Coordinates of C-alpha atoms and ligand atoms in Angstrom, one line a residue:
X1 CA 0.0 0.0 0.0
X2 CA 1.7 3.6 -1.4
X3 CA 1.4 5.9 1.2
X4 CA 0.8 9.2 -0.8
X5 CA -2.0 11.7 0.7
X6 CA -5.2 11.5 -0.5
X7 CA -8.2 13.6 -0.6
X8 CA -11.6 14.2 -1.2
X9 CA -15.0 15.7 0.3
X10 CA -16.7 13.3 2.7
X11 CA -19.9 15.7 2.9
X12 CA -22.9 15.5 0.1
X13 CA -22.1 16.9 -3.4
X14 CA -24.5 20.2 -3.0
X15 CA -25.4 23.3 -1.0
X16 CA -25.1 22.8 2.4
X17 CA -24.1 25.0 5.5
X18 CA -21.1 23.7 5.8
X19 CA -19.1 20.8 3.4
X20 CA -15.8 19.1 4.8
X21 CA -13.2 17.9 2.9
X22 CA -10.7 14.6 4.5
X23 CA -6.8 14.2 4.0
X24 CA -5.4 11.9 5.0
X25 CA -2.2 9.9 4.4
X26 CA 2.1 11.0 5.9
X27 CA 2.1 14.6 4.5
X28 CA -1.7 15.5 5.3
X29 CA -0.4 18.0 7.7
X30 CA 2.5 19.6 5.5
X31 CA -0.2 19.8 2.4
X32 CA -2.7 21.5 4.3
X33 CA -0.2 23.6 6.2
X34 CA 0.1 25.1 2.7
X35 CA -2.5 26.5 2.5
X36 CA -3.0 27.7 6.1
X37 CA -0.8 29.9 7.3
X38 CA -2.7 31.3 10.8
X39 CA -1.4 28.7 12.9
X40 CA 1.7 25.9 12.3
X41 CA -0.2 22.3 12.5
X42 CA 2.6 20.2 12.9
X43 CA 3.4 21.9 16.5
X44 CA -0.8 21.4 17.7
X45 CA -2.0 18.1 19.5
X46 CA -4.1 15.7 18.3
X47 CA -7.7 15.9 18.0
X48 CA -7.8 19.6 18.0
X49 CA -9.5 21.8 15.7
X50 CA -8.2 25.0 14.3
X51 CA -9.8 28.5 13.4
X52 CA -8.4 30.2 9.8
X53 CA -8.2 31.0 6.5
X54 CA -7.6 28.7 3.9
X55 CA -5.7 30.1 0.8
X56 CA -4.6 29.3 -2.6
X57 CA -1.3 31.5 -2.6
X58 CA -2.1 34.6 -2.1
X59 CA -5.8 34.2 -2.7
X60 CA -8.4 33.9 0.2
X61 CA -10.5 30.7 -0.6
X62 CA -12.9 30.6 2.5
X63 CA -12.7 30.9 6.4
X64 CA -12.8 27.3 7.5
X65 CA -11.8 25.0 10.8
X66 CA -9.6 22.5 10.4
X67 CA -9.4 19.5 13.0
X68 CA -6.5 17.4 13.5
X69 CA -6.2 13.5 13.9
X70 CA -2.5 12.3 14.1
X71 CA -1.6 8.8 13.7
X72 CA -2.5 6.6 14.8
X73 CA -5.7 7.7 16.4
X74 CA -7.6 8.0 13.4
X75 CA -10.1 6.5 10.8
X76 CA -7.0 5.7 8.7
X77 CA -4.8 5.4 11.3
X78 CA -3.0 8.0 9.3
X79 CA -2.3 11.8 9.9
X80 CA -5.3 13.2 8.6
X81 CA -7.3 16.6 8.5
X82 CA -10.7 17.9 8.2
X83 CA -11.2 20.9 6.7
X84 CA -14.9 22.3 7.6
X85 CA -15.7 24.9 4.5
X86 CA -18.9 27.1 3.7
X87 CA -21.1 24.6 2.1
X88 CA -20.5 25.8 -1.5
X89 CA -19.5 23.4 -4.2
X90 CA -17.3 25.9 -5.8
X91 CA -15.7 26.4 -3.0
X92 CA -15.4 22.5 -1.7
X93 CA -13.7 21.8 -5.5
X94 CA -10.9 25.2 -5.0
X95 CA -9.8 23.8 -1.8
X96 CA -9.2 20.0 -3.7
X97 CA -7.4 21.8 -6.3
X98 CA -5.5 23.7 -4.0
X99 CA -4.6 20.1 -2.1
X100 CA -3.9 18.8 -5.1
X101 CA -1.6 21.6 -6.3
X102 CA 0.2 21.2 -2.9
X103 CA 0.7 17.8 -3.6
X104 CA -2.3 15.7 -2.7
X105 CA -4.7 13.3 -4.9
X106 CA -8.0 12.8 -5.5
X107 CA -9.1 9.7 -3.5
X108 CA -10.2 6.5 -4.9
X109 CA -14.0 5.7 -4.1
X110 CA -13.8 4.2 -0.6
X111 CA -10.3 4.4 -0.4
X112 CA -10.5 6.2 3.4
X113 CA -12.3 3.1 4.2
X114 CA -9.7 0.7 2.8
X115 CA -6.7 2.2 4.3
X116 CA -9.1 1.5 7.7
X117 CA -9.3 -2.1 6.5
X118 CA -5.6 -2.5 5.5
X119 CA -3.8 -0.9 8.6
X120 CA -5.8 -3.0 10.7
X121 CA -8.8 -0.7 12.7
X122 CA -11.7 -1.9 11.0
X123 CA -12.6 -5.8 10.0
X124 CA -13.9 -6.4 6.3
X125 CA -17.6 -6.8 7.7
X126 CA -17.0 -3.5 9.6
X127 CA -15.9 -1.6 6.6
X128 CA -19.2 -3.2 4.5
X129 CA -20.9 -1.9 8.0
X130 CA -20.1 1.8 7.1
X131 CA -21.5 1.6 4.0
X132 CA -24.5 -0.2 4.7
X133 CA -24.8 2.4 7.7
X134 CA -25.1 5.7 5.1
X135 CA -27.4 4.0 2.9
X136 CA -29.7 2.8 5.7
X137 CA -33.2 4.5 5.4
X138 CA -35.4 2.8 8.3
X139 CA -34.7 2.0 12.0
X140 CA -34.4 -1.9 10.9
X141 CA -32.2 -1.6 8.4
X142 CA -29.5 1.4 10.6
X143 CA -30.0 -1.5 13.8
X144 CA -28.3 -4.0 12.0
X145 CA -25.8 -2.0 10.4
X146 CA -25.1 0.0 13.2
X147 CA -24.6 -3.6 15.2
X148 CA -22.3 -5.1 12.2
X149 CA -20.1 -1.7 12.6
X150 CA -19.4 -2.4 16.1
X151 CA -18.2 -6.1 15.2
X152 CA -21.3 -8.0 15.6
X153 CA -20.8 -10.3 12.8
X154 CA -16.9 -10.7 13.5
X155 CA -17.5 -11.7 16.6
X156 CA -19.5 -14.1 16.5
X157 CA -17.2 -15.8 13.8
X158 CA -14.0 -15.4 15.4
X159 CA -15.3 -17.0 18.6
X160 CA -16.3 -20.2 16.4
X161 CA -12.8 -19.8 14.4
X162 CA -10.5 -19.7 17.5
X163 CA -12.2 -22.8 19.1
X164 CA -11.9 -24.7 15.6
X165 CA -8.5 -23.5 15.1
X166 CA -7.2 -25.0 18.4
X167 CA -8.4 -28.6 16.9
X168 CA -6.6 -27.9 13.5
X169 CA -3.5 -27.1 15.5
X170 CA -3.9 -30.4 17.6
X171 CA -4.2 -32.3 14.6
X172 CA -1.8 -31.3 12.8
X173 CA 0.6 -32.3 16.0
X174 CA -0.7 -35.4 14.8
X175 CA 0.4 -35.2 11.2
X176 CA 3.9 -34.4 12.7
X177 CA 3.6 -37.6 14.8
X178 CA 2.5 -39.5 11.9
X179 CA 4.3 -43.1 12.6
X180 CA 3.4 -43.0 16.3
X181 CA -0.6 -43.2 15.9
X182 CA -1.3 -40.5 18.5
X183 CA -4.4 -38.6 19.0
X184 CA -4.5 -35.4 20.8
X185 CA -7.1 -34.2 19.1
X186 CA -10.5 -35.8 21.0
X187 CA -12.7 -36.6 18.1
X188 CA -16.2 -36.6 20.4
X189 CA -15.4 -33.2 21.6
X190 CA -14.6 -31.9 17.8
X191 CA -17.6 -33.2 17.0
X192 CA -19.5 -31.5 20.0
X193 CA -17.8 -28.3 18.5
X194 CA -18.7 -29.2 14.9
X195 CA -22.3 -29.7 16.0
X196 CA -22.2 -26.1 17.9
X197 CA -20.5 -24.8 14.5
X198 CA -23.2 -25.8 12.2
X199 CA -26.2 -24.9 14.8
X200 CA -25.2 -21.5 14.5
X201 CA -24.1 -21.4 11.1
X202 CA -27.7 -22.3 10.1
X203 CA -29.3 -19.6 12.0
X204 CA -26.9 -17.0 10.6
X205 CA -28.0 -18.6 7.2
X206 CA -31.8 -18.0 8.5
X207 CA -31.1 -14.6 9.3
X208 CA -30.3 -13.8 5.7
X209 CA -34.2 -13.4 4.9
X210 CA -34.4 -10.9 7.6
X211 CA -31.6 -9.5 6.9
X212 CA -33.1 -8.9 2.9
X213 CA -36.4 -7.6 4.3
X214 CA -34.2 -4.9 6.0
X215 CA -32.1 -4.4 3.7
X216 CA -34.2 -4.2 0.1
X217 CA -37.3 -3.9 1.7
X218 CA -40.9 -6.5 1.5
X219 CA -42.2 -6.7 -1.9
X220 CA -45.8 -6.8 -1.8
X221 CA -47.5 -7.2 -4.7
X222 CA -51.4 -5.6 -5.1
X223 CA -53.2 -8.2 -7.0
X224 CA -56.9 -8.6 -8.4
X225 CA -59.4 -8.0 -10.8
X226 CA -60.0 -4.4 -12.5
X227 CA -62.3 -2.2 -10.4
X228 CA -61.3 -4.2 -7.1
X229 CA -60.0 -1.5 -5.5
X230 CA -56.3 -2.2 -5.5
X231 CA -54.6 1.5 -6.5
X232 CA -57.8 2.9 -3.7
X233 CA -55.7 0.3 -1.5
X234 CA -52.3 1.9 -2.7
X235 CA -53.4 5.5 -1.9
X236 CA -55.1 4.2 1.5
X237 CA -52.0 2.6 2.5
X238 CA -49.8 5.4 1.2
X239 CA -51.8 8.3 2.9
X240 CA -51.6 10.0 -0.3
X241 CA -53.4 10.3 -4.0
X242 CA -50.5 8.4 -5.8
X243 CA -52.3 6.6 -8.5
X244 CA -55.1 7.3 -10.9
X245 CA -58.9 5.7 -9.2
X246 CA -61.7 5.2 -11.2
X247 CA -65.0 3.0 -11.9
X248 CA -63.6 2.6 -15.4
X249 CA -62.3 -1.5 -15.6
X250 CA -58.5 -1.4 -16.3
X251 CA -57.3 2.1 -15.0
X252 CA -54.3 0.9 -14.1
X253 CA -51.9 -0.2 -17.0
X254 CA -48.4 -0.5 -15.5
X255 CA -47.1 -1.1 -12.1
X256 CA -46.7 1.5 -9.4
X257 CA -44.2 1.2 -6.9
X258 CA -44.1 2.8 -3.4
X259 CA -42.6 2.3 -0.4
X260 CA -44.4 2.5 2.7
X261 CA -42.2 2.4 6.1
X262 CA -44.0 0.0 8.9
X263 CA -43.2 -0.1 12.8
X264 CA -39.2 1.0 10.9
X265 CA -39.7 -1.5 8.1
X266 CA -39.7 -0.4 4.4
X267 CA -42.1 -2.4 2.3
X268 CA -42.4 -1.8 -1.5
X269 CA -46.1 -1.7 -2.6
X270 CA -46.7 -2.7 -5.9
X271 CA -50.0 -1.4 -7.3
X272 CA -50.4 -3.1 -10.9
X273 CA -53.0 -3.9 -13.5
X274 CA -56.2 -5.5 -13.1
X275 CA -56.3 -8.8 -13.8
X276 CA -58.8 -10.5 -17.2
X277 CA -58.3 -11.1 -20.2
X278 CA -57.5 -8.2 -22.7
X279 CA -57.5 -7.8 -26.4
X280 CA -56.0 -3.9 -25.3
X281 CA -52.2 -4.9 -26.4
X282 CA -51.0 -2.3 -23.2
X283 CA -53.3 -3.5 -20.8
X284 CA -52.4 -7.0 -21.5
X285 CA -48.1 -5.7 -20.8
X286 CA -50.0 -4.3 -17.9
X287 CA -51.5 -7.7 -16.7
X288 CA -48.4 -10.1 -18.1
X289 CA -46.3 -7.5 -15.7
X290 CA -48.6 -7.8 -13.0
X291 CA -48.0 -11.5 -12.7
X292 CA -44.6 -10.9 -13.1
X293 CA -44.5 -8.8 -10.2
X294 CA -46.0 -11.5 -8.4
X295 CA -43.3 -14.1 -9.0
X296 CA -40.4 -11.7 -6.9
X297 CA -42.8 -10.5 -4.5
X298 CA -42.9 -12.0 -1.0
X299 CA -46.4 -11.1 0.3
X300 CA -49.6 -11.5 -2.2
X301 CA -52.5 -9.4 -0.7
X302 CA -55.5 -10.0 -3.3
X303 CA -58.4 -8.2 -3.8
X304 CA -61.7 -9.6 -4.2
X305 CA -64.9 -7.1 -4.2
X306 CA -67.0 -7.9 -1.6
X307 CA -69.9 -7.4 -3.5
X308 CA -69.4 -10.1 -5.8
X309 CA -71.6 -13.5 -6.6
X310 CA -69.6 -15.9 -8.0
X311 CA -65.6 -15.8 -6.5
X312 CA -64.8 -18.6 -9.0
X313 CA -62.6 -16.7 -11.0
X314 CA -60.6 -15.2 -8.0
X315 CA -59.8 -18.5 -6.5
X316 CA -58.3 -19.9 -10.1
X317 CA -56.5 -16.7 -10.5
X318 CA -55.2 -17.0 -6.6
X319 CA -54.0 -20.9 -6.9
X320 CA -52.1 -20.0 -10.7
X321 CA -50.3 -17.3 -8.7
X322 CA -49.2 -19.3 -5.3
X323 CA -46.1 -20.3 -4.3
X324 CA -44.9 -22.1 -1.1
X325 CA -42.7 -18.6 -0.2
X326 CA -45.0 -16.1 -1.0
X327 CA -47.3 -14.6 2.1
X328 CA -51.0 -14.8 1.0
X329 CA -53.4 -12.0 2.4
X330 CA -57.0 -11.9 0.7
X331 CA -58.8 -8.9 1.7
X332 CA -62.8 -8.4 0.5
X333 CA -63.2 -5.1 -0.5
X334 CA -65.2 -2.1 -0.5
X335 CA -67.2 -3.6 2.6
X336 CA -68.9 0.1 3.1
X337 CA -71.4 -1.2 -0.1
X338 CA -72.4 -4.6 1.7
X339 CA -74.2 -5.5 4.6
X340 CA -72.0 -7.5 7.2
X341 CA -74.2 -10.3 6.6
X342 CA -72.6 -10.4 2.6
X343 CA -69.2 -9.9 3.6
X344 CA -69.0 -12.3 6.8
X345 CA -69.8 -15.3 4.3
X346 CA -66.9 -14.3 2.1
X347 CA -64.1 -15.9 4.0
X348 CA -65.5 -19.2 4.1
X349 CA -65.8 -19.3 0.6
X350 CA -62.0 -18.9 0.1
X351 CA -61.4 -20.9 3.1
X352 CA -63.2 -24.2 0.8
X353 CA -61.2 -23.6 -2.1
X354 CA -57.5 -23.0 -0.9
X355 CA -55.9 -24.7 1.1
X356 CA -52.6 -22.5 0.9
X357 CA -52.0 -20.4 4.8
X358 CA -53.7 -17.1 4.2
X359 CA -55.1 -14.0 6.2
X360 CA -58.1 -12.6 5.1
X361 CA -59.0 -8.9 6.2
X362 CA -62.7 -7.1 5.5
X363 CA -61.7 -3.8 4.3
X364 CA -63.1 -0.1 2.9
X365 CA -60.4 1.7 1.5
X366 CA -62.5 4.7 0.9
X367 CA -63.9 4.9 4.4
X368 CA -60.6 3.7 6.1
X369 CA -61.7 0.4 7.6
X370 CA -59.4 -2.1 9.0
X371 CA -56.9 -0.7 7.0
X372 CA -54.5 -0.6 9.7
X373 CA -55.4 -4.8 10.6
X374 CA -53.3 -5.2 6.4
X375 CA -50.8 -2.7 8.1
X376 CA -50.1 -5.4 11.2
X377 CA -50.3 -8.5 9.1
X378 CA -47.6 -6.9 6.5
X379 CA -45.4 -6.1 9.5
X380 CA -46.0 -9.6 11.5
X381 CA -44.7 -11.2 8.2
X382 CA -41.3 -9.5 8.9
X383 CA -41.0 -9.5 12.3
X384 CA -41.7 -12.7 12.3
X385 CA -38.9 -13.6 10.1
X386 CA -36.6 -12.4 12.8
X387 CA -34.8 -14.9 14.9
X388 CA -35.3 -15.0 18.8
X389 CA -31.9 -16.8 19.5
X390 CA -30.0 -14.3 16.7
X391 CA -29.5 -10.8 17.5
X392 CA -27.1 -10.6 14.8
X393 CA -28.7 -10.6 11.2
X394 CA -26.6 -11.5 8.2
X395 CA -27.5 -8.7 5.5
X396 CA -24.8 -8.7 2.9
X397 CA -24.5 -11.4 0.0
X398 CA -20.9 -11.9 0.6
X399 CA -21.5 -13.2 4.3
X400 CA -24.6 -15.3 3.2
X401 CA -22.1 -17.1 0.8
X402 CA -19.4 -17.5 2.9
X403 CA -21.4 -18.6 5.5
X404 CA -23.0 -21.2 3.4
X405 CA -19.6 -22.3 2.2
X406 CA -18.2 -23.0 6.1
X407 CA -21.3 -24.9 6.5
X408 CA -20.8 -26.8 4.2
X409 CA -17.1 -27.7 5.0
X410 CA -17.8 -28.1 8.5
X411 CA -20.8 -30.8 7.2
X412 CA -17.7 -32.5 5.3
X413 CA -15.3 -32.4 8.3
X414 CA -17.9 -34.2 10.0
X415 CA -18.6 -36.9 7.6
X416 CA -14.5 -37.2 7.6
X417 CA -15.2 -37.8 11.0
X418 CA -17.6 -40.5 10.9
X419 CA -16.0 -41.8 7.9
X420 CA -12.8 -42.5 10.0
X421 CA -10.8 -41.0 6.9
X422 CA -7.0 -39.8 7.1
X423 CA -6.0 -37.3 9.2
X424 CA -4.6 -35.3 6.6
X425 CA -7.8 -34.9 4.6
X426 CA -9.2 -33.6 7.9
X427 CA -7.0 -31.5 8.4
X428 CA -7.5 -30.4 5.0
X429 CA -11.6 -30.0 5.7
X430 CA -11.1 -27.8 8.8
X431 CA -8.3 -25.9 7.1
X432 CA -10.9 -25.0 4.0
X433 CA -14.1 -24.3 6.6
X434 CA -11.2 -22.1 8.4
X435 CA -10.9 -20.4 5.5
X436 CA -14.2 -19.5 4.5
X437 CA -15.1 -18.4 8.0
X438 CA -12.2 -15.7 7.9
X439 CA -13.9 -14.4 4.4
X440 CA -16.3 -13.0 6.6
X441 CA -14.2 -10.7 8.4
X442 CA -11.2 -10.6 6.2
X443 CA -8.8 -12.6 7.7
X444 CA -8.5 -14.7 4.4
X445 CA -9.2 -12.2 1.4
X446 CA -8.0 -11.5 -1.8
X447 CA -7.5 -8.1 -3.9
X448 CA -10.7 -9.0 -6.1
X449 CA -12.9 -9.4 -3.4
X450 CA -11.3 -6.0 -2.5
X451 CA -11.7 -4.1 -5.6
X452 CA -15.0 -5.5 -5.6
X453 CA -16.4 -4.5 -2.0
X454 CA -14.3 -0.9 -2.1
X455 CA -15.5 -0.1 -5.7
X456 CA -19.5 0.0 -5.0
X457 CA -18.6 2.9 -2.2
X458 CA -19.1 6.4 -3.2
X459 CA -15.6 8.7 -3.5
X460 CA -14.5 10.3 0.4
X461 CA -15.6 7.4 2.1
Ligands
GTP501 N1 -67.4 2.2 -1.9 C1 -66.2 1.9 -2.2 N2 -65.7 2.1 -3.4 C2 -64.4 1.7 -3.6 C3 -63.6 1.2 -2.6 N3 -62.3 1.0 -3.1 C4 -62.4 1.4 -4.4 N4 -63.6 1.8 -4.7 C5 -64.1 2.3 -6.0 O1 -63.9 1.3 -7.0 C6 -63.6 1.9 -8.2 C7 -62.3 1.2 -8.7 O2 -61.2 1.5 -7.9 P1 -59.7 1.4 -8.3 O3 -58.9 1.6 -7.0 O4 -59.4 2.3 -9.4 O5 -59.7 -0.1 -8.7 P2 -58.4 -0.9 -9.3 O6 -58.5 -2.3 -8.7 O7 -57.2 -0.2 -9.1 O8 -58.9 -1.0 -10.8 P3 -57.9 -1.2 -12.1 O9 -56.8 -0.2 -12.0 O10 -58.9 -0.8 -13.2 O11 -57.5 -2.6 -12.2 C8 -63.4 3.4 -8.0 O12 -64.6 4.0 -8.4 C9 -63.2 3.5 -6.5 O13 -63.7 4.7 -6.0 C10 -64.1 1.0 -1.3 O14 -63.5 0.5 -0.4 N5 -65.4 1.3 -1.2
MG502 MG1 -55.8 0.6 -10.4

């Protein structure tokens, strides 16, 4: 790793009260010092910050504060510098090219967070953990990121990966011992170990739907025949007058998407065509997208007018669409037009026919009527997906993979195992499920997975 300064502004590319740019890297002080001649930085303490002008020569640029962070007490671990600015983005891009002038360079997009990673403060999952911490929107989804940042996810790994790394040195004592037929490595109590391993391996594994929910939201997809009520539903659900209602059959053409937050969840409501048969060519896109919508969407909620005589064609419609993952909610509709008598028999006419789990919820979009019981069920779906024993929920796709891999290496170490195989193959089993656990935190890595993981973050991170 080259050592050369680097810079770039940390704050949101806009107006703002105030914008900051970071330096970091050996010479951050000398670069900056520059530019600022009102006090000499090399002779102040750490963590201190620093009223003055900043200057380009001769020429005034802004009055800014500049705090200090010497090595190695910082993000970095590096010398680095804050320079607080008026929030102009003129301004923000004279100071870089002043830095740059004095000899610094434009950072690399998450390159602050990588020189965290490389010298050794922050873990891999820690440094995903900062990025999933700025793009979280809801209470779930900053929770769990916040929770990864502090090392919840490395922790619970390294615990596993110390205990199985005691065995792997044991055994390969044995290797070395090779002629004598020694064991010091008991075999019940690697497989107690092994056992614990894979228990809590799975429910990390578990936690990865959770951890979607959080992290791309619930897709719920609002499905039924034209006039049924579903973009009334949308707007209900929404609080707002987002799509077009009318009595006319087929309003809706293409999908609307929205997303609503519950009790700190995000769900995406899908609002899409009524479904029948067309010879409109767009409102048959409309209907073939609808169903489409349907096949990535975890939660089905179904609309069926309450009013209606014969639910026939719902119930075909409902079986074509099912799918053992996908959450079923029927709700009867527009229940302000019937008499409780009507809609009270609707239920058990679904109940006959499908034999899928569902929910089924009376409501009156239009007059707000249980509106808020669809609100609870969408949210029970989620929070039910949380684990009781887990309070540490995988989000990120790398994890879920490497997590699946150690599984299954520590599945194969424990057929070895019971397979009474050579003890250099098991060696070679735990060695591999060693690996893949320290993929997690970055103990094993390589510059791909790197380029990859540092490459999706935005510059000045
Ligand atoms: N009385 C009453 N009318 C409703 C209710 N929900 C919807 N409507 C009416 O039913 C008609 C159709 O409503 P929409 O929300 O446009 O129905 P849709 O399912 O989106 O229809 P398409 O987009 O054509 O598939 C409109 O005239 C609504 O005002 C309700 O709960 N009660
Ligand atoms: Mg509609």
């Amino acid at each position: 790793m080259n050592n050369d300064t680097i810079c770039a502004l940390a704050t949101a590319n806009g107006v703002g009260a105030l914008g900051i740019i970071r330096v970091s890297g050996n010479d951050a002080l000398d670069i900056v010092q520059q530019s600022f001649s009102s006090k000499k930085l090399s002779k102040q303490k750490s963590h201190t910050i620093h009223y003055g002008y900043f200057t380009d020569g001769e020429e005034l640029i802004d009055e800014v504060m500049i705090s200090i962070f010497l090595a190695p007490k910082s993000f970095t671990t590096e010398n680095s510098v804050e320079i607080a600015f008026h929030g102009s983005p003129h301004i923000g891009k004279r100071i870089l090219e002043t830095l740059i002038k004095n000899g610094a360079r434009i950072a690399k997009a998450g390159e602050f967070t990588l020189r965290a990673f490389i010298n050794g403060r922050i873990d891999l999952s820690q440094a995903e953990a900062i990025a999933d911490v700025i793009a979280s929107e809801n209470e779930a989804s900053r929770k769990v990121a916040i929770n990864q940042l502090k090392g919840g996810i490395t922790n619970e790994i390294s615990l596993l990966r110390t205990d199985l790394l005691n065995f792997v040195s044991l055994i390969e004592l044995e290797l070395d011992f090779a002629e004598e037929d020694v064991e010091f490595a008991d075999r019940s109590a690697l497989n107690l170990l092994l056992d614990k391993i894979e228990l809590k391996l799975k429910s990390l594994i578990e936690s990865f739907q959770y951890g979607n929910a959080i992290k791309n939201g619930t897709a719920v997809a609002i499905i039924g025949k034209p006039n049924a009520g579903k973009s009334t539903l949308l707007n209900a659900l929404l609080k707002e007058e987002r799509a077009i209602v009318s009595n006319i059959a087929g309003t809706t053409r293409d999908t609307i998407e929205e997303i609503l937050h519950i009790k700190g969840h995000a769900f995406r409501l899908i609002d899409t065509a009524g479904l029948r048969e067309t010879m409109d060519e767009i409102e048959a896109i409309g209907v073939k997208k609808a169903i489409e919508k349907v096949e990535n969407a975890n939660i089905l909620v179904y609309l069926s007018d309450a009013g209606t005589e014969d639910f026939s064609e719902d119930i075909e419609m409902i079986k074509s669409l099912l799918r053992d993952d996908l959450k079923l909610i029927i709700c009867a509709t527009k229940i302000d037009e019937v008499s409780p008598a009507v809609y009270e028999k609707v239920e058990d006419v679904f109940r006959n026919e499908i034999s899928h789990e569902f929910d089924f919820i009376t409501i009156s979009a239009v007059e707000n009527q249980n509106i808020q019981d669809l609100k609870n069920e969408l949210s029970s779906y989620v929070e039910r997906l949380k684990s009781e024993e887990n309070n540490v929920v995988i989000t990120n796709q790398r994890h879920f993979e490497a997590l699946r891999k150690s599984l299954d290496a520590v599945q194969k170490v424990k057929e070895s195992i019971s397979f009474q195989i050579s003890t250099e193959l098991l060696a070679y089993e735990l060695r591999n499920a060693l690996e893949h656990l320290g993929e997690i935190s970055g103990e094993v890595t390589n510059d791909e997975v790197l380029g990859n993981i540092f490459s999706k973050f935005c510059i000045g991170k």
